[in-house]
CSV table of C-alpha atoms and ligand atoms in Angstrom, one decimal:
chain,number,residue,atom,x,y,z
A,104,UNK,CA,53.5,112.8,0.0
A,105,UNK,CA,50.7,114.4,1.3
A,106,UNK,CA,50.9,117.8,2.9
A,107,UNK,CA,50.2,118.3,6.8
A,108,UNK,CA,48.8,121.3,5.4
A,109,UNK,CA,46.4,119.3,2.9
A,110,UNK,CA,42.5,118.7,4.0
A,111,UNK,CA,41.5,115.5,2.7
A,112,UNK,CA,38.4,113.7,3.7
A,113,UNK,CA,38.7,110.8,1.1
A,114,UNK,CA,41.0,108.0,1.7
A,115,UNK,CA,40.8,106.8,-1.7
A,116,UNK,CA,44.6,107.9,-2.9
A,117,UNK,CA,46.5,105.6,-5.6
A,118,UNK,CA,50.1,105.1,-4.5
A,119,UNK,CA,52.8,108.0,-5.2
A,120,UNK,CA,50.2,110.4,-5.5
A,121,UNK,CA,51.3,113.7,-4.4
A,122,UNK,CA,49.2,116.1,-2.9
A,123,UNK,CA,50.7,119.8,-1.9
A,124,UNK,CA,50.1,122.4,0.5
A,125,UNK,CA,46.5,123.8,1.2
A,126,UNK,CA,44.7,121.3,-1.3
A,127,UNK,CA,41.1,120.4,-0.1
A,128,UNK,CA,39.7,117.0,-1.0
A,129,UNK,CA,36.3,116.2,0.2
A,130,UNK,CA,34.7,112.9,0.5
A,131,UNK,CA,33.5,110.5,-1.9
A,132,UNK,CA,37.0,111.2,-4.3
A,133,UNK,CA,39.0,108.9,-6.1
A,134,UNK,CA,42.2,109.6,-7.2
A,135,UNK,CA,44.7,107.3,-9.1
A,136,UNK,CA,48.4,106.5,-9.0
A,137,UNK,CA,51.1,109.1,-9.1
A,138,UNK,CA,49.2,111.9,-9.6
A,139,UNK,CA,50.3,115.3,-8.7
A,140,UNK,CA,47.8,117.9,-7.0
A,141,UNK,CA,49.5,121.4,-6.4
A,142,UNK,CA,48.9,123.9,-3.9
A,143,UNK,CA,44.9,125.3,-3.7
A,144,UNK,CA,43.4,123.1,-5.6
A,145,UNK,CA,40.3,122.0,-4.5
A,146,UNK,CA,38.2,119.1,-5.2
A,147,UNK,CA,34.2,118.3,-4.7
A,148,UNK,CA,32.5,115.3,-3.7
A,149,UNK,CA,31.9,112.7,-6.7
A,150,UNK,CA,35.1,113.2,-8.3
A,151,UNK,CA,37.3,110.4,-10.3
A,152,UNK,CA,40.8,111.2,-11.3
A,153,UNK,CA,43.0,108.8,-13.0
A,154,UNK,CA,46.3,107.7,-12.9
A,155,UNK,CA,49.2,110.4,-13.7
A,156,UNK,CA,47.2,113.3,-13.8
A,157,UNK,CA,48.6,116.7,-12.7
A,158,UNK,CA,46.3,119.4,-11.4
A,159,UNK,CA,48.0,122.6,-11.3
A,160,UNK,CA,47.7,125.1,-8.8
A,161,UNK,CA,43.8,126.9,-7.5
A,162,UNK,CA,42.1,124.9,-10.1
A,163,UNK,CA,38.7,124.0,-8.8
A,164,UNK,CA,37.2,120.3,-9.7
A,165,UNK,CA,33.5,119.9,-8.8
A,166,UNK,CA,31.9,123.3,-9.1
A,167,UNK,CA,28.2,123.6,-8.6
A,168,UNK,CA,26.8,125.6,-11.5
A,169,UNK,CA,24.0,127.7,-9.7
A,170,UNK,CA,21.8,130.3,-11.3
A,171,UNK,CA,21.5,132.7,-8.6
A,172,UNK,CA,17.6,133.3,-9.5
A,173,UNK,CA,18.8,134.7,-12.9
A,174,UNK,CA,19.6,131.7,-14.9
A,175,UNK,CA,16.9,130.9,-17.6
A,176,UNK,CA,18.1,127.3,-18.4
A,177,UNK,CA,17.3,124.8,-16.1
A,178,UNK,CA,19.9,123.4,-14.5
A,179,UNK,CA,20.6,119.7,-14.8
A,180,UNK,CA,23.7,118.0,-13.7
A,181,UNK,CA,25.1,114.4,-12.2
A,182,UNK,CA,27.2,115.0,-9.0
A,183,UNK,CA,29.8,113.3,-10.9
A,184,UNK,CA,33.2,114.2,-12.8
A,185,UNK,CA,35.5,111.9,-14.3
A,186,UNK,CA,39.0,112.3,-15.9
A,187,UNK,CA,41.0,110.1,-17.2
A,188,UNK,CA,44.3,108.9,-16.8
A,189,UNK,CA,47.2,111.0,-18.3
A,190,UNK,CA,45.6,114.7,-18.5
A,191,UNK,CA,46.6,117.9,-17.1
A,192,UNK,CA,44.7,120.6,-15.6
A,193,UNK,CA,45.9,123.8,-15.8
A,194,UNK,CA,46.1,126.5,-12.8
A,195,UNK,CA,42.9,128.3,-12.1
A,196,UNK,CA,40.6,126.3,-14.2
A,197,UNK,CA,37.1,125.3,-13.4
A,198,UNK,CA,35.8,121.9,-14.0
A,199,UNK,CA,31.9,122.1,-13.4
A,200,UNK,CA,30.0,119.1,-12.0
A,201,UNK,CA,28.7,116.3,-14.7
A,202,UNK,CA,31.9,116.3,-17.2
A,203,UNK,CA,34.2,113.7,-18.1
A,204,UNK,CA,37.5,114.4,-20.1
A,205,UNK,CA,39.7,111.9,-21.8
A,206,UNK,CA,43.2,110.4,-21.4
A,207,UNK,CA,45.9,112.4,-22.3
A,208,UNK,CA,43.7,115.5,-23.1
A,209,UNK,CA,45.6,119.2,-21.9
A,210,UNK,CA,43.1,121.7,-20.2
A,211,UNK,CA,45.1,124.8,-20.2
A,212,UNK,CA,44.9,127.9,-17.7
A,213,UNK,CA,42.4,129.7,-17.0
A,214,UNK,CA,40.0,127.0,-19.1
A,215,UNK,CA,36.0,126.7,-17.8
A,216,UNK,CA,34.3,123.6,-18.4
A,217,UNK,CA,30.6,123.9,-17.5
A,218,UNK,CA,28.4,121.1,-16.7
A,219,UNK,CA,27.0,118.4,-19.0
A,220,UNK,CA,30.4,118.7,-21.4
A,221,UNK,CA,32.2,115.2,-22.5
A,222,UNK,CA,35.8,115.9,-24.0
A,223,UNK,CA,37.4,113.2,-25.7
A,224,UNK,CA,40.8,111.7,-25.6
A,225,UNK,CA,44.7,113.6,-26.7
A,226,UNK,CA,42.8,116.8,-27.0
A,227,UNK,CA,43.9,120.8,-26.2
A,228,UNK,CA,41.9,122.9,-24.8
A,229,UNK,CA,44.5,126.1,-24.6
A,230,UNK,CA,44.6,128.9,-22.3
A,231,UNK,CA,41.2,130.7,-21.5
A,232,UNK,CA,39.0,128.4,-23.4
A,233,UNK,CA,35.2,128.2,-22.2
A,234,UNK,CA,33.2,125.6,-23.2
A,235,UNK,CA,29.3,125.8,-22.1
A,236,UNK,CA,26.8,123.1,-20.7
A,237,UNK,CA,25.9,119.9,-22.8
A,238,UNK,CA,28.8,120.4,-25.6
A,239,UNK,CA,30.4,117.2,-26.8
A,240,UNK,CA,34.0,117.3,-28.0
A,241,UNK,CA,35.5,114.6,-30.0
A,242,UNK,CA,39.1,112.8,-29.9
A,243,UNK,CA,42.2,115.0,-30.6
A,244,UNK,CA,40.7,117.8,-31.3
A,245,UNK,CA,42.4,121.2,-30.5
A,246,UNK,CA,41.0,124.6,-29.4
A,247,UNK,CA,43.1,127.6,-29.4
A,248,UNK,CA,43.3,130.2,-26.5
A,249,UNK,CA,40.6,132.3,-25.8
A,250,UNK,CA,37.9,130.7,-27.9
A,251,UNK,CA,34.5,130.3,-26.6
A,252,UNK,CA,32.3,126.9,-27.2
A,253,UNK,CA,29.0,127.5,-26.9
A,254,UNK,CA,26.1,125.2,-25.1
A,255,UNK,CA,24.7,122.6,-26.9
A,256,UNK,CA,27.4,122.2,-29.8
A,257,UNK,CA,28.9,119.0,-31.1
A,258,UNK,CA,32.7,119.2,-32.3
A,259,UNK,CA,34.2,115.9,-34.0
A,260,UNK,CA,37.5,114.5,-34.4
A,261,UNK,CA,40.8,116.1,-35.1
A,262,UNK,CA,39.4,119.5,-35.3
A,263,UNK,CA,41.5,122.9,-35.1
A,264,UNK,CA,40.0,125.8,-33.4
A,265,UNK,CA,42.6,128.5,-33.7
A,266,UNK,CA,42.6,131.7,-31.2
A,267,UNK,CA,39.7,133.9,-30.6
A,268,UNK,CA,36.6,131.7,-32.2
A,269,UNK,CA,33.5,132.6,-31.1
A,270,UNK,CA,30.3,129.9,-31.4
A,271,UNK,CA,27.1,131.0,-31.1
A,272,UNK,CA,23.8,129.1,-29.9
A,273,UNK,CA,20.8,131.6,-29.5
A,274,UNK,CA,19.5,133.7,-32.9
A,275,UNK,CA,17.4,135.9,-30.7
A,276,UNK,CA,20.6,136.7,-28.7
A,277,UNK,CA,18.4,136.3,-25.5
A,278,UNK,CA,15.0,137.8,-26.4
A,279,UNK,CA,13.0,134.7,-26.3
A,280,UNK,CA,14.2,132.8,-23.2
A,281,UNK,CA,15.4,129.4,-23.2
A,282,UNK,CA,14.4,126.6,-25.3
A,283,UNK,CA,16.2,123.6,-25.5
A,284,UNK,CA,15.1,122.6,-29.2
A,285,UNK,CA,15.9,126.0,-30.2
A,286,UNK,CA,18.9,126.8,-28.8
A,287,UNK,CA,21.2,125.3,-30.6
A,288,UNK,CA,25.0,125.3,-31.1
A,289,UNK,CA,27.0,124.6,-34.4
A,290,UNK,CA,27.8,120.8,-35.2
A,291,UNK,CA,31.4,120.8,-36.5
A,292,UNK,CA,32.2,117.5,-38.2
A,293,UNK,CA,36.0,115.7,-38.3
A,294,UNK,CA,39.1,117.3,-39.3
A,295,UNK,CA,37.8,120.9,-39.9
A,296,UNK,CA,40.0,123.8,-39.4
A,297,UNK,CA,38.5,126.9,-38.0
A,298,UNK,CA,41.0,130.0,-38.4
A,299,UNK,CA,41.5,133.1,-36.0
A,300,UNK,CA,38.7,135.2,-34.8
A,301,UNK,CA,35.9,133.3,-36.9
A,302,UNK,CA,31.9,133.4,-35.8
A,303,UNK,CA,30.3,130.7,-36.2
A,304,UNK,CA,26.2,131.3,-35.9
A,305,UNK,CA,24.0,129.4,-34.0
A,306,UNK,CA,23.0,125.2,-35.1
A,307,UNK,CA,25.3,125.6,-38.5
A,308,UNK,CA,26.7,122.8,-39.9
A,309,UNK,CA,30.3,122.6,-40.7
A,310,UNK,CA,31.1,119.4,-43.0
A,311,UNK,CA,34.1,117.4,-42.1
A,312,UNK,CA,37.3,118.4,-43.4
A,313,UNK,CA,36.2,122.1,-44.1
A,314,UNK,CA,38.6,125.1,-43.6
A,315,UNK,CA,37.0,128.2,-42.1
A,316,UNK,CA,39.1,131.5,-43.4
A,317,UNK,CA,40.2,133.6,-40.1
A,318,UNK,CA,37.9,136.4,-39.5
A,319,UNK,CA,34.5,134.7,-41.4
A,320,UNK,CA,31.0,134.5,-39.9
A,321,UNK,CA,29.8,131.7,-40.9
A,322,UNK,CA,26.1,132.3,-41.0
A,323,UNK,CA,24.6,129.1,-43.3
A,324,UNK,CA,25.6,125.7,-43.3
A,325,UNK,CA,29.3,124.6,-44.9
A,326,UNK,CA,29.0,121.3,-47.1
A,327,UNK,CA,32.3,118.6,-46.8
A,328,UNK,CA,35.3,119.2,-47.9
A,329,UNK,CA,34.7,123.4,-48.7
A,330,UNK,CA,36.9,126.2,-48.0
A,331,UNK,CA,34.7,129.4,-47.0
A,332,UNK,CA,36.0,132.9,-46.2
A,333,UNK,CA,34.8,136.7,-45.3
A,334,UNK,CA,31.5,138.0,-43.8
A,335,UNK,CA,29.0,136.2,-44.5
A,336,UNK,CA,31.2,133.4,-45.5
A,337,UNK,CA,31.3,132.2,-49.3
A,338,UNK,CA,32.6,129.6,-51.0
A,339,UNK,CA,36.3,129.9,-52.3
A,340,UNK,CA,37.3,126.3,-53.3
A,341,UNK,CA,36.7,122.5,-52.7
A,342,UNK,CA,39.3,121.0,-50.9
A,343,UNK,CA,40.8,117.6,-52.6
A,344,UNK,CA,40.7,114.9,-50.5
B,390,COA,C1,41.6,130.5,-45.6
B,390,COA,C2,43.2,130.6,-46.2
B,390,COA,C3,43.2,128.8,-44.9
B,390,COA,C4,42.8,130.5,-47.6
B,390,COA,O1,44.6,130.3,-47.8
B,390,COA,P1,45.1,130.0,-49.1
B,390,COA,O2,44.6,128.6,-49.6
B,390,COA,O3,46.6,129.9,-49.4
B,390,COA,O4,44.1,130.9,-49.6
B,390,COA,P2,45.2,132.5,-50.9
B,390,COA,O5,45.7,133.1,-49.6
B,390,COA,O6,45.6,132.0,-51.8
B,390,COA,O7,43.6,133.3,-51.0
B,390,COA,C5,42.5,132.9,-51.6
B,390,COA,C6,41.7,134.0,-51.8
B,390,COA,O8,40.9,134.3,-50.5
B,390,COA,C7,41.1,135.2,-49.8
B,390,COA,N1,41.2,134.8,-48.4
B,390,COA,C8,42.2,134.4,-48.1
B,390,COA,N2,42.0,134.4,-46.8
B,390,COA,C9,40.7,135.0,-46.4
B,390,COA,C10,40.1,135.4,-45.2
B,390,COA,N3,40.5,134.6,-43.9
B,390,COA,N4,38.7,136.0,-45.2
B,390,COA,C11,38.5,136.6,-46.4
B,390,COA,N5,39.1,136.2,-47.6
B,390,COA,C12,40.3,135.5,-47.8
B,390,COA,C13,42.2,135.7,-50.5
B,390,COA,O9,42.3,137.3,-50.5
B,390,COA,C14,41.8,135.4,-52.2
B,390,COA,O10,41.4,136.1,-53.2
B,390,COA,P3,41.4,136.5,-54.2
B,390,COA,O11,41.7,135.0,-55.3
B,390,COA,O12,39.9,137.5,-54.7
B,390,COA,O13,42.8,137.5,-54.4
B,390,COA,C15,44.0,131.5,-45.1
B,390,COA,O14,43.8,132.7,-45.6
B,390,COA,C16,43.4,131.7,-43.5
B,390,COA,O15,42.5,132.2,-43.6
B,390,COA,N6,44.1,130.6,-42.7
B,390,COA,C17,43.8,131.1,-41.4
B,390,COA,C18,45.1,131.2,-40.3
B,390,COA,C19,44.8,130.8,-39.2
B,390,COA,O16,43.8,131.3,-38.3
B,390,COA,N7,45.6,129.9,-38.5
B,390,COA,C20,45.4,130.0,-37.1
B,390,COA,C21,47.0,129.4,-36.9
B,390,COA,S1,46.4,129.4,-35.0
């Protein structure tokens, strides 16, 4: 069922797809079968949406990053978005161009995903999560409410990042401008768990299976299978396999 109040400039819409009132879909968009697009969603050219995806009201898919003259980083991105089968895209979430989301991934209410981001399958990015540019997130990883994932960050498979976690990528806090080699987010291994409110500083590597205690400030690499806590984070114990 396609609402007469929707503005649709593509003919590539699969069977049984519902498009509700005041949706705007531009040309060169492909939408699969059994998709539900709720009211006031905007989908821009170059977007491919798989089967059984649900996009909740007010989501904006295909935002072009624009520096307004104030951004020091050069913006590079393709006019392309792929949202694979069975995903759920939350109300008022914003998906910038050049993003790919694996199947069965949930993007929560008010989440914002910047250009160059790749997210695997069966992930949850909960309410208000922000993921900055060129960051890669593996499969089955969960990032809880209001956590910020910085640009140029790598996160592995089966990672759990609790609420209000901050990750950062610029040791000089903006004083030295943008240089790709220097501005690097944390590299977080597989099966890592990060407690509420932890801060992970630029370029820090966290080994597989490690646990970061709630409220920790992680300013040094954490080896595989260690539990660390405190500010700055210190070794608490080794975790058995
Ligand atoms: C790190 C954590 C997993 C440790 O749990 P645990 O293995 O049961 O460890 P214990 O509670 O026995 O504490 C061991 C020691 O670490 C200290 N410690 C525990 N958590 C700490 C923290 N967050 N910061 C600083 N020190 C901490 C304890 O005070 C204790 O020190 P002590 O031996 O000198 O008394 C747990 O405290 C934690 O922070 N969990 C994260 C909770 C969270 O954010 N969950 C998200 C759900 S959405």
